[in-house]
Amino acid sequence: MSNLLCDIDHFKRINDKYGHFQGDLVIQYVAGVLQDQVRRDDIVARTGGEEFALLLSDVGQQQAQLIAERTRQTIINPGDVSSRVKLA
């Protein structure tokens, strides 16, 4: 089992500049991408304001790193206005 922890870079700036409604949309977008990147048996959880955890069953370190990078790239390169969102 692997555990990935991530958060949205500079999320406070997003909330401050665009408002909480837009911040909530960003959280929903990121949560959707995270859910799309894992298998049905894996778990995606929001653990804090802009923090998420992914529990990946039967996944080793190398595969977890590949999943993390693929997910990060999907979030930062969506091809629309959300491309300013970064994940760490």
Tab-separated table of N, CA and C in Angstrom, residues 21-85:
chain	number	residue	atom	x	y	z
A	21	PHE	N	-15.937	31.096	-3.573
A	21	PHE	CA	-16.702	30.285	-4.523
A	21	PHE	C	-15.769	29.674	-5.563
A	22	GLN	N	-14.877	30.489	-6.131
A	22	GLN	CA	-13.923	29.975	-7.113
A	22	GLN	C	-12.946	29.005	-6.460
A	23	GLY	N	-12.545	29.296	-5.219
A	23	GLY	CA	-11.673	28.372	-4.494
A	23	GLY	C	-12.322	27.013	-4.324
A	24	ASP	N	-13.617	27.016	-4.018
A	24	ASP	CA	-14.343	25.749	-3.890
A	24	ASP	C	-14.375	24.997	-5.214
A	25	LEU	N	-14.524	25.723	-6.319
A	25	LEU	CA	-14.512	25.076	-7.638
A	25	LEU	C	-13.152	24.442	-7.925
A	26	VAL	N	-12.081	25.123	-7.516
A	26	VAL	CA	-10.739	24.562	-7.697
A	26	VAL	C	-10.599	23.274	-6.888
A	27	ILE	N	-11.059	23.282	-5.647
A	27	ILE	CA	-10.996	22.076	-4.808
A	27	ILE	C	-11.786	20.945	-5.455
A	28	GLN	N	-12.967	21.251	-5.975
A	28	GLN	CA	-13.781	20.228	-6.635
A	28	GLN	C	-13.087	19.689	-7.883
A	29	TYR	N	-12.467	20.579	-8.652
A	29	TYR	CA	-11.740	20.158	-9.852
A	29	TYR	C	-10.597	19.212	-9.480
A	30	VAL	N	-9.783	19.619	-8.513
A	30	VAL	CA	-8.645	18.794	-8.096
A	30	VAL	C	-9.135	17.454	-7.549
A	31	ALA	N	-10.173	17.473	-6.736
A	31	ALA	CA	-10.720	16.223	-6.194
A	31	ALA	C	-11.177	15.299	-7.317
A	32	GLY	N	-11.801	15.858	-8.338
A	32	GLY	CA	-12.244	15.060	-9.478
A	32	GLY	C	-11.088	14.448	-10.237
A	33	VAL	N	-10.031	15.240	-10.459
A	33	VAL	CA	-8.847	14.711	-11.143
A	33	VAL	C	-8.227	13.593	-10.319
A	34	LEU	N	-8.086	13.812	-9.020
A	34	LEU	CA	-7.503	12.780	-8.161
A	34	LEU	C	-8.320	11.493	-8.245
A	35	GLN	N	-9.634	11.617	-8.173
A	35	GLN	CA	-10.496	10.438	-8.234
A	35	GLN	C	-10.369	9.730	-9.584
A	36	ASP	N	-10.231	10.502	-10.656
A	36	ASP	CA	-10.099	9.920	-11.997
A	36	ASP	C	-8.772	9.193	-12.196
A	37	GLN	N	-7.760	9.542	-11.419
A	37	GLN	CA	-6.426	8.983	-11.614
A	37	GLN	C	-6.183	7.687	-10.850
A	38	VAL	N	-7.111	7.301	-9.991
A	38	VAL	CA	-6.914	6.089	-9.191
A	38	VAL	C	-7.945	5.027	-9.560
A	39	ARG	N	-7.714	3.833	-9.053
A	39	ARG	CA	-8.626	2.719	-9.320
A	39	ARG	C	-9.815	2.760	-8.369
A	40	ARG	N	-10.807	1.970	-8.667
A	40	ARG	CA	-12.028	1.937	-7.848
A	40	ARG	C	-11.769	1.589	-6.392
A	41	ASP	N	-10.820	0.705	-6.145
A	41	ASP	CA	-10.546	0.251	-4.778
A	41	ASP	C	-9.637	1.191	-3.991
A	42	ASP	N	-9.046	2.170	-4.653
A	42	ASP	CA	-8.195	3.134	-3.965
A	42	ASP	C	-9.076	4.190	-3.292
A	43	ILE	N	-8.481	4.923	-2.373
A	43	ILE	CA	-9.240	5.915	-1.606
A	43	ILE	C	-8.625	7.296	-1.805
A	44	VAL	N	-9.476	8.262	-2.113
A	44	VAL	CA	-9.083	9.670	-2.171
A	44	VAL	C	-9.848	10.382	-1.069
A	45	ALA	N	-9.124	11.130	-0.238
A	45	ALA	CA	-9.772	11.835	0.868
A	45	ALA	C	-9.240	13.258	0.958
A	46	ARG	N	-10.124	14.182	1.214
A	46	ARG	CA	-9.714	15.552	1.516
A	46	ARG	C	-9.431	15.587	3.009
A	47	THR	N	-8.196	15.914	3.366
A	47	THR	CA	-7.786	15.854	4.767
A	47	THR	C	-7.726	17.220	5.435
A	48	GLY	N	-7.814	18.264	4.656
A	48	GLY	CA	-7.759	19.617	5.191
A	48	GLY	C	-8.282	20.577	4.147
A	49	GLY	N	-8.082	21.855	4.364
A	49	GLY	CA	-8.587	22.875	3.451
A	49	GLY	C	-8.304	22.582	1.995
A	50	GLU	N	-7.031	22.472	1.642
A	50	GLU	CA	-6.646	22.166	0.265
A	50	GLU	C	-5.717	20.958	0.222
A	51	GLU	N	-5.815	20.125	1.221
A	51	GLU	CA	-4.937	18.957	1.340
A	51	GLU	C	-5.720	17.675	1.079
A	52	PHE	N	-5.057	16.750	0.387
A	52	PHE	CA	-5.671	15.480	0.019
A	52	PHE	C	-4.722	14.334	0.325
A	53	ALA	N	-5.287	13.165	0.559
A	53	ALA	CA	-4.516	11.931	0.723
A	53	ALA	C	-5.082	10.894	-0.237
A	54	LEU	N	-4.191	10.118	-0.835
A	54	LEU	CA	-4.580	9.007	-1.695
A	54	LEU	C	-4.002	7.743	-1.090
A	55	LEU	N	-4.842	6.765	-0.846
A	55	LEU	CA	-4.408	5.459	-0.352
A	55	LEU	C	-4.520	4.482	-1.510
A	56	LEU	N	-3.379	3.981	-1.947
A	56	LEU	CA	-3.312	3.131	-3.131
A	56	LEU	C	-2.957	1.716	-2.706
A	57	SER	N	-3.889	0.800	-2.872
A	57	SER	CA	-3.643	-0.585	-2.457
A	57	SER	C	-2.818	-1.313	-3.509
A	58	ASP	N	-1.948	-2.195	-3.038
A	58	ASP	CA	-1.092	-3.006	-3.915
A	58	ASP	C	-0.286	-2.162	-4.897
A	59	VAL	N	0.258	-1.056	-4.417
A	59	VAL	CA	1.069	-0.162	-5.243
A	59	VAL	C	2.382	0.085	-4.513
A	60	GLY	N	3.490	-0.152	-5.213
A	60	GLY	CA	4.805	0.102	-4.644
A	60	GLY	C	5.237	1.544	-4.848
A	61	GLN	N	6.431	1.849	-4.351
A	61	GLN	CA	6.930	3.220	-4.390
A	61	GLN	C	7.070	3.750	-5.814
A	62	GLN	N	7.649	2.965	-6.710
A	62	GLN	CA	7.851	3.448	-8.081
A	62	GLN	C	6.526	3.731	-8.776
A	63	GLN	N	5.584	2.821	-8.644
A	63	GLN	CA	4.287	3.023	-9.278
A	63	GLN	C	3.564	4.218	-8.650
A	64	ALA	N	3.689	4.379	-7.345
A	64	ALA	CA	3.068	5.522	-6.669
A	64	ALA	C	3.660	6.835	-7.179
A	65	GLN	N	4.968	6.862	-7.400
A	65	GLN	CA	5.604	8.065	-7.940
A	65	GLN	C	5.094	8.371	-9.341
A	66	LEU	N	4.902	7.340	-10.154
A	66	LEU	CA	4.361	7.540	-11.503
A	66	LEU	C	2.933	8.084	-11.443
A	67	ILE	N	2.126	7.533	-10.560
A	67	ILE	CA	0.749	8.010	-10.400
A	67	ILE	C	0.750	9.461	-9.931
A	68	ALA	N	1.610	9.782	-8.976
A	68	ALA	CA	1.689	11.151	-8.457
A	68	ALA	C	2.079	12.131	-9.557
A	69	GLU	N	3.070	11.786	-10.342
A	69	GLU	CA	3.519	12.690	-11.406
A	69	GLU	C	2.466	12.816	-12.502
A	70	ARG	N	1.840	11.718	-12.884
A	70	ARG	CA	0.781	11.760	-13.902
A	70	ARG	C	-0.366	12.650	-13.420
A	71	THR	N	-0.716	12.521	-12.159
A	71	THR	CA	-1.797	13.324	-11.589
A	71	THR	C	-1.413	14.796	-11.559
A	72	ARG	N	-0.199	15.072	-11.130
A	72	ARG	CA	0.282	16.461	-11.083
A	72	ARG	C	0.245	17.091	-12.470
A	73	GLN	N	0.711	16.359	-13.471
A	73	GLN	CA	0.711	16.874	-14.842
A	73	GLN	C	-0.710	17.116	-15.351
A	74	THR	N	-1.625	16.238	-15.007
A	74	THR	CA	-3.021	16.408	-15.425
A	74	THR	C	-3.609	17.676	-14.824
A	75	ILE	N	-3.265	17.957	-13.583
A	75	ILE	CA	-3.799	19.149	-12.918
A	75	ILE	C	-3.179	20.422	-13.471
A	76	ILE	N	-1.876	20.424	-13.718
A	76	ILE	CA	-1.234	21.672	-14.157
A	76	ILE	C	-1.355	21.911	-15.654
A	77	ASN	N	-1.777	20.916	-16.429
A	77	ASN	CA	-1.908	21.076	-17.879
A	77	ASN	C	-3.295	20.692	-18.379
A	78	PRO	N	-4.348	21.290	-17.826
A	78	PRO	CA	-5.689	20.896	-18.261
A	78	PRO	C	-6.114	21.545	-19.572
A	79	GLY	N	-5.352	22.549	-20.030
A	79	GLY	CA	-5.697	23.198	-21.281
A	79	GLY	C	-6.779	24.263	-21.145
A	80	ASP	N	-7.074	24.694	-19.925
A	80	ASP	CA	-8.046	25.771	-19.747
A	80	ASP	C	-7.576	26.721	-18.656
A	81	VAL	N	-8.451	27.559	-18.210
A	81	VAL	CA	-8.105	28.598	-17.244
A	81	VAL	C	-7.625	28.030	-15.912
A	82	SER	N	-7.947	26.792	-15.603
A	82	SER	CA	-7.511	26.173	-14.351
A	82	SER	C	-6.024	25.843	-14.355
A	83	SER	N	-5.340	26.096	-15.458
A	83	SER	CA	-3.936	25.709	-15.567
A	83	SER	C	-3.038	26.456	-14.596
A	84	ARG	N	-3.547	27.459	-13.924
A	84	ARG	CA	-2.741	28.169	-12.937
A	84	ARG	C	-2.664	27.432	-11.614
A	85	VAL	N	-3.405	26.348	-11.471
A	85	VAL	CA	-3.426	25.574	-10.230
A	85	VAL	C	-2.259	24.607	-10.233
